[in-house]
Tab-separated table of C-alpha atoms in Angstrom:
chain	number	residue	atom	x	y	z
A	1	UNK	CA	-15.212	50.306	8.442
A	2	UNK	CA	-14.645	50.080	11.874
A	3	UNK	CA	-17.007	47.716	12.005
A	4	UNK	CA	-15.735	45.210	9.418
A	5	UNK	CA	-12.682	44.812	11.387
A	6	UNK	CA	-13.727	44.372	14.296
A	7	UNK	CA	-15.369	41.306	13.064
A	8	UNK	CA	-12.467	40.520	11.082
A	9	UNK	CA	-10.307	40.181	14.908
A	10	UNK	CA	-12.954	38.576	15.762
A	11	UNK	CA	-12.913	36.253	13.107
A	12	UNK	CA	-8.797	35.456	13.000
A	13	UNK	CA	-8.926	35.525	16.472
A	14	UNK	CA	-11.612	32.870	17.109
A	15	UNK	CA	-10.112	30.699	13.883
A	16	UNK	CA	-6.521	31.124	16.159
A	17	UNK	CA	-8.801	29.954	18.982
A	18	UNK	CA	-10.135	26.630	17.418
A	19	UNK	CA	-7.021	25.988	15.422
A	20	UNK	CA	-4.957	25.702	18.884
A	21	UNK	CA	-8.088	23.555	20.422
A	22	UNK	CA	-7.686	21.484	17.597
A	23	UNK	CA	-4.004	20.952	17.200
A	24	UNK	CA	-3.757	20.181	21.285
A	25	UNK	CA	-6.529	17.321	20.725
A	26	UNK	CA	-4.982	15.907	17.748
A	27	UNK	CA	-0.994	15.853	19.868
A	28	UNK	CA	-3.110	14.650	22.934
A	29	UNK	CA	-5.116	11.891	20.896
A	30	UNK	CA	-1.514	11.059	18.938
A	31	UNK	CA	-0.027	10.682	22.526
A	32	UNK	CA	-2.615	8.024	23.484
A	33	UNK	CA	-2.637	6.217	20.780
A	34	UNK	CA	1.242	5.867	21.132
A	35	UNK	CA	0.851	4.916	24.941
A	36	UNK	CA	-1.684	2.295	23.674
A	37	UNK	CA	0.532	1.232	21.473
A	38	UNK	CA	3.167	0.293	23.531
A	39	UNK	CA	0.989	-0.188	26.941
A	40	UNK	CA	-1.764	-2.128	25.369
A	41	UNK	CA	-4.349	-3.061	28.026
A	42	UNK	CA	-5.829	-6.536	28.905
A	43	UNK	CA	-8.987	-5.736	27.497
A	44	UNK	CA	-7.216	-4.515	23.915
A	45	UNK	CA	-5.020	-8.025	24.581
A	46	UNK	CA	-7.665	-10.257	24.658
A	47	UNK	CA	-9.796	-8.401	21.793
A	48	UNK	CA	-6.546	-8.923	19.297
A	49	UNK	CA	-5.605	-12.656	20.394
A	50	UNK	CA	-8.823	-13.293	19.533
A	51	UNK	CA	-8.848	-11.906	16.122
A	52	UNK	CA	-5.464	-13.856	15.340
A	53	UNK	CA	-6.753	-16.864	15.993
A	54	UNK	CA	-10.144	-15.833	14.132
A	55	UNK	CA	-9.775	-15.642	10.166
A	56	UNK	CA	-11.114	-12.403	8.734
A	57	UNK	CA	-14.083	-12.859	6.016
A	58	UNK	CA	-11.731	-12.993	3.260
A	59	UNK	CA	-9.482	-15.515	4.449
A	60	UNK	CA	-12.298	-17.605	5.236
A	61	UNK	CA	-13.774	-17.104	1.188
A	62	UNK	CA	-9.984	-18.229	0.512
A	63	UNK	CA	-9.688	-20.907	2.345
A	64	UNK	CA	-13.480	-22.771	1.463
A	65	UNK	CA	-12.889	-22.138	-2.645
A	66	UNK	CA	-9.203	-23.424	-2.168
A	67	UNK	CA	-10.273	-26.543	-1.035
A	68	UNK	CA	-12.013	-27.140	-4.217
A	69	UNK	CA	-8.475	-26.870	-5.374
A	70	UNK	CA	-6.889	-29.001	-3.000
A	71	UNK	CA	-6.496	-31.967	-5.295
A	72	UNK	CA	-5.234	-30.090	-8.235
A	73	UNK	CA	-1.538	-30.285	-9.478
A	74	UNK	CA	-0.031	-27.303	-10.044
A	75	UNK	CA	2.971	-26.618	-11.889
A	76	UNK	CA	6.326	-25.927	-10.698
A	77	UNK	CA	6.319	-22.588	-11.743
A	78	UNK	CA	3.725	-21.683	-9.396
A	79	UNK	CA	5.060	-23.179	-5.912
A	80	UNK	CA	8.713	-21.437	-6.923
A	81	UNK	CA	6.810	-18.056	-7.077
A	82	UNK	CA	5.817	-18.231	-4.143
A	83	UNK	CA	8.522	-19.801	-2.389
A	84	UNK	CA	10.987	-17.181	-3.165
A	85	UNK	CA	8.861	-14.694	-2.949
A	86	UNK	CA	8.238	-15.525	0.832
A	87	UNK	CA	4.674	-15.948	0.895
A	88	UNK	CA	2.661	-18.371	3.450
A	89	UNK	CA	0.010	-19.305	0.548
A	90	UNK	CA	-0.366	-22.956	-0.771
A	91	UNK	CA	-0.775	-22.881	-4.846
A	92	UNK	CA	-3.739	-24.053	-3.952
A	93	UNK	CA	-4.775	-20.600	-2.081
A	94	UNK	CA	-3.400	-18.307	-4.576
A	95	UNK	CA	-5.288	-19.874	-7.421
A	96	UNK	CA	-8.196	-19.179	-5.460
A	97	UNK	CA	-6.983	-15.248	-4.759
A	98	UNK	CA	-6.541	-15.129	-8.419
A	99	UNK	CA	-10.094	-16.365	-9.526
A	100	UNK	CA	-11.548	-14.305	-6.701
A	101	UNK	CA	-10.302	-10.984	-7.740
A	102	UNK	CA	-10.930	-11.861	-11.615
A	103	UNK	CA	-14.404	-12.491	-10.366
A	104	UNK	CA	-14.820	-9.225	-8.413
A	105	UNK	CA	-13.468	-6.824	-10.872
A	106	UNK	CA	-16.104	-8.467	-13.477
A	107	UNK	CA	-19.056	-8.151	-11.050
A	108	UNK	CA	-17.517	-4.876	-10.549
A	109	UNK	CA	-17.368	-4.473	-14.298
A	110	UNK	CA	-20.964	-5.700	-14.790
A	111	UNK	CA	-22.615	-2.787	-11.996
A	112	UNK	CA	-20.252	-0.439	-14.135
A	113	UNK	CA	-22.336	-1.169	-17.542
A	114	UNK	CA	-19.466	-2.036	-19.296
A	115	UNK	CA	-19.748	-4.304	-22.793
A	116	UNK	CA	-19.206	-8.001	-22.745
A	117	UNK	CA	-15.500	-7.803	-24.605
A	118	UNK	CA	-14.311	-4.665	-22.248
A	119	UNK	CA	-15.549	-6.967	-19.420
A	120	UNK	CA	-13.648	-9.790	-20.312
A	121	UNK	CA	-10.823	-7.819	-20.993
A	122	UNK	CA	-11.044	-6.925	-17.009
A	123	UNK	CA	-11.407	-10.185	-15.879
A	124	UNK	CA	-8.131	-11.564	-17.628
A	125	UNK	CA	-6.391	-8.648	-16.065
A	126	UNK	CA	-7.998	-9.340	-12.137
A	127	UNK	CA	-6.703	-13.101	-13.067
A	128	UNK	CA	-3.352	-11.806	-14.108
A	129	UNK	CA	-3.240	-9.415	-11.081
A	130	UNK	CA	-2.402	-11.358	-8.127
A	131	UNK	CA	0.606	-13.341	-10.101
A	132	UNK	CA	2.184	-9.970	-11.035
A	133	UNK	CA	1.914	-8.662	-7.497
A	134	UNK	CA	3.397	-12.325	-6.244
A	135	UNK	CA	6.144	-11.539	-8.800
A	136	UNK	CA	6.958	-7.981	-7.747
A	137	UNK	CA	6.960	-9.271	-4.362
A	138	UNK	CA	10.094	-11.540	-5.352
A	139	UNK	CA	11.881	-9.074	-7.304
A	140	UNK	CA	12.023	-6.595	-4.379
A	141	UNK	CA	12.694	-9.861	-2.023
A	142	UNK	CA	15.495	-10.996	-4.073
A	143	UNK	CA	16.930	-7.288	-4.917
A	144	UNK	CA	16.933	-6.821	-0.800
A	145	UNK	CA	19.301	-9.530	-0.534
A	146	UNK	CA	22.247	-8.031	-2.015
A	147	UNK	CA	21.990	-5.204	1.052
A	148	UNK	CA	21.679	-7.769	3.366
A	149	UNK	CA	24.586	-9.901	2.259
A	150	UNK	CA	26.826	-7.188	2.645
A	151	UNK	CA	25.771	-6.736	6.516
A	152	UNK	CA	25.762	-10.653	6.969
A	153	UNK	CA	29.065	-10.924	5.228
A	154	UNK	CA	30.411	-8.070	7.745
A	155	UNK	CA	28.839	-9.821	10.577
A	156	UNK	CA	30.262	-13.311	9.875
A	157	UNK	CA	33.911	-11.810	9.338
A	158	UNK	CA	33.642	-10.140	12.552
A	159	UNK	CA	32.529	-12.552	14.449
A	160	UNK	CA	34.942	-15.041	13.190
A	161	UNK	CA	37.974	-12.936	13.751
A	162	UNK	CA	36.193	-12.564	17.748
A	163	UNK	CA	36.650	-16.039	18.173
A	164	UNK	CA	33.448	-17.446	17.023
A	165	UNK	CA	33.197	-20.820	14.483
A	166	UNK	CA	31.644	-20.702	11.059
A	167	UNK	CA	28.288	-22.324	12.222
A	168	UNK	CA	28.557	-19.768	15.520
A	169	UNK	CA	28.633	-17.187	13.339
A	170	UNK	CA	26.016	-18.515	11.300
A	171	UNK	CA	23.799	-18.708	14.142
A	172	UNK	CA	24.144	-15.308	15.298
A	173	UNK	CA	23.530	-14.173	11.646
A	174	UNK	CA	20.026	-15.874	11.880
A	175	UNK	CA	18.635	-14.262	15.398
A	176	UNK	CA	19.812	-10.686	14.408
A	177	UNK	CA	19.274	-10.403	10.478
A	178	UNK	CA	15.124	-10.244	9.555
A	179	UNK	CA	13.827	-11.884	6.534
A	180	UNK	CA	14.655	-13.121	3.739
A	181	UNK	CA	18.232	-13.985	5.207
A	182	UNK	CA	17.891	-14.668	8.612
A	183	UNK	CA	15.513	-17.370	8.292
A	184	UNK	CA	17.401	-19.238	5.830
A	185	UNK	CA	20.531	-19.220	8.141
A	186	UNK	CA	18.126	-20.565	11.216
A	187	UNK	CA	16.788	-23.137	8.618
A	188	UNK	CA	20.507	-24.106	7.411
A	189	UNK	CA	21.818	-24.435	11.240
A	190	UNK	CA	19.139	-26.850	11.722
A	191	UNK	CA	19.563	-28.773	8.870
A	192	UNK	CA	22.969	-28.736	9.566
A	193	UNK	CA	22.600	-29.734	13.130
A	194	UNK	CA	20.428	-32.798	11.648
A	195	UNK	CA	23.298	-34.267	10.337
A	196	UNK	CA	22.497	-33.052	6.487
A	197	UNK	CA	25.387	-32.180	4.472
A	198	UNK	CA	26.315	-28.272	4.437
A	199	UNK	CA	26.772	-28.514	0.388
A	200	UNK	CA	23.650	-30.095	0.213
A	201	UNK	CA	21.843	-27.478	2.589
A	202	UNK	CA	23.278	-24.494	0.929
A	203	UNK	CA	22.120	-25.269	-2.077
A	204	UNK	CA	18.786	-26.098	-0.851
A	205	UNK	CA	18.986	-22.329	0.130
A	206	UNK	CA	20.546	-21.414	-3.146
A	207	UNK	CA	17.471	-22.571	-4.853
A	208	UNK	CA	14.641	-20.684	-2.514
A	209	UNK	CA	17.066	-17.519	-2.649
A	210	UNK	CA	18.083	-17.773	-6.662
A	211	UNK	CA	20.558	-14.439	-6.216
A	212	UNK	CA	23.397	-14.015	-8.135
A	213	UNK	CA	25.724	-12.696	-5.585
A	214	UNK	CA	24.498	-15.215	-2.940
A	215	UNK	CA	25.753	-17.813	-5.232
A	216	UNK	CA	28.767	-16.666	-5.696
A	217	UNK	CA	29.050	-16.033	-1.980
A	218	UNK	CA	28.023	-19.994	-1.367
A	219	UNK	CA	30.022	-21.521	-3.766
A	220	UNK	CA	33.382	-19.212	-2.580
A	221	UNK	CA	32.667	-20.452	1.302
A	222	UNK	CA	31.888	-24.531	0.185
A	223	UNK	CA	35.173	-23.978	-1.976
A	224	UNK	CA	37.172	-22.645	0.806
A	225	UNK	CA	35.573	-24.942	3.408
A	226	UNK	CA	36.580	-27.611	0.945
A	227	UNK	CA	40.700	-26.499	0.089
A	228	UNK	CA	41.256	-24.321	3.983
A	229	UNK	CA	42.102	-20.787	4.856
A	230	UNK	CA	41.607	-17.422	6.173
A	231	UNK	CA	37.126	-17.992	5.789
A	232	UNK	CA	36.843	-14.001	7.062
A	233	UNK	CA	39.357	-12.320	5.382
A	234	UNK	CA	37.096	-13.792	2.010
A	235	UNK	CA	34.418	-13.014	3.579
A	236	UNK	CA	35.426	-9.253	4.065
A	237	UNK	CA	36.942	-9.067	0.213
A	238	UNK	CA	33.094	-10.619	-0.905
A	239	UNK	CA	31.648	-7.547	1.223
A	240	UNK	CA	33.880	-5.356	-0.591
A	241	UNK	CA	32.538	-6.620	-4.092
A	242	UNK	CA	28.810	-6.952	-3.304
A	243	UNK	CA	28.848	-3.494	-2.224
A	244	UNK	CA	31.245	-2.373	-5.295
A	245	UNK	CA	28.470	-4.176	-7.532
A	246	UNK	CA	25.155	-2.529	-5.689
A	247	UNK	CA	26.571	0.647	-5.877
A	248	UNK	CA	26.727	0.182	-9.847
A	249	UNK	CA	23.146	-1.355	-9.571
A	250	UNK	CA	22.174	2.130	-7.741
A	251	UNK	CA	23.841	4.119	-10.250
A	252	UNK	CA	22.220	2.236	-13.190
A	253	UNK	CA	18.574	2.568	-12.015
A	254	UNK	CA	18.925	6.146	-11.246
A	255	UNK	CA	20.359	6.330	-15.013
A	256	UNK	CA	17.255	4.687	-16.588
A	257	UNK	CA	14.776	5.825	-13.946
A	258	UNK	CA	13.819	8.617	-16.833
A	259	UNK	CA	13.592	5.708	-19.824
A	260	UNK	CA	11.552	3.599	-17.253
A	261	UNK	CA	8.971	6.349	-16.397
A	262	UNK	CA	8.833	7.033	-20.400
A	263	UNK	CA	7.783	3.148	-20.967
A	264	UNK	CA	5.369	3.342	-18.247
A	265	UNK	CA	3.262	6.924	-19.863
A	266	UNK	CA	3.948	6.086	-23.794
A	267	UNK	CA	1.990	2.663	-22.654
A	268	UNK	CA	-0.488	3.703	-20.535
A	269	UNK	CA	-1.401	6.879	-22.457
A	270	UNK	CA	-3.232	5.513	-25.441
A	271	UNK	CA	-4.924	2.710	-23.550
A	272	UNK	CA	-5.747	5.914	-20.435
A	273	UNK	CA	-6.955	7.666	-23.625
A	274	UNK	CA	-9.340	4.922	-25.790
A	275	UNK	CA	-10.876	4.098	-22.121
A	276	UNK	CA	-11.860	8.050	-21.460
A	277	UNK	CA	-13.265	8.421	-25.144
A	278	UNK	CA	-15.061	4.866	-24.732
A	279	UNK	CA	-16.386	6.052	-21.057
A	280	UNK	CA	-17.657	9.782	-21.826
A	281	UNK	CA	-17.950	9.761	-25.437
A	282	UNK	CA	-19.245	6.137	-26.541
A	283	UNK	CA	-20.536	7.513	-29.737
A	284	UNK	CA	-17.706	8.905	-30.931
A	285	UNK	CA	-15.821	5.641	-30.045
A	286	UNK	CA	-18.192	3.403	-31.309
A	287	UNK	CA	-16.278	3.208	-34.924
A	288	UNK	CA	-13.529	1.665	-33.152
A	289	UNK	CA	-15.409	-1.298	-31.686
A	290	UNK	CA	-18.383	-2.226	-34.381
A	291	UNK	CA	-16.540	-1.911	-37.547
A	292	UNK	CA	-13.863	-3.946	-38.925
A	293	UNK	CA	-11.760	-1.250	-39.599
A	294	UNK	CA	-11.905	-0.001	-36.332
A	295	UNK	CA	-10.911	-3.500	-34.891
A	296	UNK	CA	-8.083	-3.791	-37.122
A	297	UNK	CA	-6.533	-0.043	-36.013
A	298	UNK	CA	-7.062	-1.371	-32.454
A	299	UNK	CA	-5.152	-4.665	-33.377
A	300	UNK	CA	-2.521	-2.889	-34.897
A	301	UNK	CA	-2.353	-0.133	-31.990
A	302	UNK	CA	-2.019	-2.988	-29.320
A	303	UNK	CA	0.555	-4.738	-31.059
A	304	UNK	CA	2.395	-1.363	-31.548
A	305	UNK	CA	2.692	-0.759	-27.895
A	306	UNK	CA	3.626	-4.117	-27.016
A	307	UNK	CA	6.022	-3.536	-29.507
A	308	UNK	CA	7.046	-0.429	-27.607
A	309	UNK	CA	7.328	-1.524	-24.587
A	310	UNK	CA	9.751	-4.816	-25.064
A	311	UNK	CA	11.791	-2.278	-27.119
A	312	UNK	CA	12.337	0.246	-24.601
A	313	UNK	CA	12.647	-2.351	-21.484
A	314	UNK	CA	15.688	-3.731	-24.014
A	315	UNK	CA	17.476	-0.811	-24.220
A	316	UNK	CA	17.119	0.235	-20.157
A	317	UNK	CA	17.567	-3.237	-18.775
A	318	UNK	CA	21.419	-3.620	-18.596
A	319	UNK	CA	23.131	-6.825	-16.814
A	320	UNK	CA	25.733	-5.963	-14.319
């Protein structure tokens, strides 16, 4: 007995032992890294200023199979995508993302030992991928507008009422606000300072930024530009009803977050499902996918919870 806990001190005390080693190298390694961080050296300076100006692998596979592309017209649609959602590809480059990852997730598809129609099934959705991402990447870039309208707004009226001119306060608004909005403030002062028209140059950034509350906010400033009068004490009321209107946004998702996450499992759980069965059981899926019964429960079944889904994004998607 006496023996068993002896070596059961010995035990907790040489786990205390190691535990303490281990924590102090982790704080001590944490500390570095933080110190390198902010004190990079010369060595670390020249090692990253040379990887900026050297294209990783992938950027390089971009590039060479989007100038097969170069030529190509692309629609509209595509070069609005990705001008408001802020990215630095040419349509030209994202076509070739798009055909890339279709083309890995069927190779990947392929090593998997999947059939031909599952396969191609995967390699519409790799296509499809990028563009939803690109999309996703708008939504959130336009949604983060509204919060940043409200500081700008706040800013300008300020600044104004401190002595400072419309395009002074403009200015300021694009060297201390980050992107999307600052930007398009520094790209509207030099337009501006061109000798372009400010209607014409708002409504330039009206069409990269298509947000309802930054149109309202444009066409309220060009209207009292236009007639005269007290341009921050609008500005200050517009504050006051962008942030009266996000609020209700705020309350509204948190109000359908629970009919959101129920679109997203009733959807995903039959397809999660037939892909298990088709994965570990084959046989017993097999009916599903060789006989013409089984292909028209499948058809019916898809359309069902497509069905489903516009249904249910309906009733939670409410306009404010």
């Amino acid at each position: 007995m006496k023996t068993a806990v002896m070596i059961l001190l010995l035990f907790i005390a040489a786990s205390g032992t190691f535990f303490l080693i281990l924590v102090t190298y982790v704080e001590n390694r944490r500390i570095k890294q933080r110190i390198t961080e902010f004190l990079p050296s010369p060595e670390k300076i020249s090692v990253l200023s040379e990887r900026e100006k050297k294209p990783s692998v992938s950027n390089q596979l971009v590039n060479k199979m989007a100038g097969i592309f170069k030529n190509v017209q692309f629609n509209e649609g595509t070069e609005k995508l990705l001008l408001e959602a802020g990215s630095k590809l040419k349509p030209e480059d994202f076509f070739a993302l798009r055909i890339l990852t279709a083309a890995g997730l069927g190779l990947m598809g392929l090593f998997i030992g999947l059939p031909w129609y599952f396969n191609a099934v995967v390699v519409i959705i790799g296509f499809a991928i990028p563009k939803i991402l690109m999309k996703r990447k708008r939504k959130k870039r336009l949604a983060f507008v509204n919060y940043q309208l409200i500081e700008v707004l706040g800013m300008m009226a300020n600044s104004m009422r401190a002595g400072f001119s419309f395009m002074q306060a403009m200015q300021l608004v694009g060297k201390e606000i980050p992107d999307p909005l600052g930007p398009e403030f520094e790209r509207v002062i030099r337009q501006a300072g061109l000798g372009v028209p400010l209607e014409d140059v708002f409504e330039e950034m009206e069409k990269r930024l298509p947000n309802k509350e930054l149109e309202v906010v444009i066409r309220a400033i060009l209207a009292q530009r236009r007639s005269g009068g007290n341009l921050a004490e609008l500005m200050e009321t517009m504050e006051e009803t962008i942030r009266g209107r996000v609020r209700i946004l705020e309350e509204l998702n948190t109000l359908t977050a629970q009919g959101r996450m129920s679109s997203w499992i009733i959807t995903l759980l039959p397809v999660g499902l037939g892909l298990y069965l088709a994965l570990v059981n084959r046989e017993y899926f097999a009916p599903m996918l060789e006989h013409p019964l089984g292909w028209l429960m499948m058809f019916v079944a898809s359309v069902s919870i497509i069905i489903g889904w516009v249904v249910i994004q309906k009733i939670i998607r409410i306009e404010v």
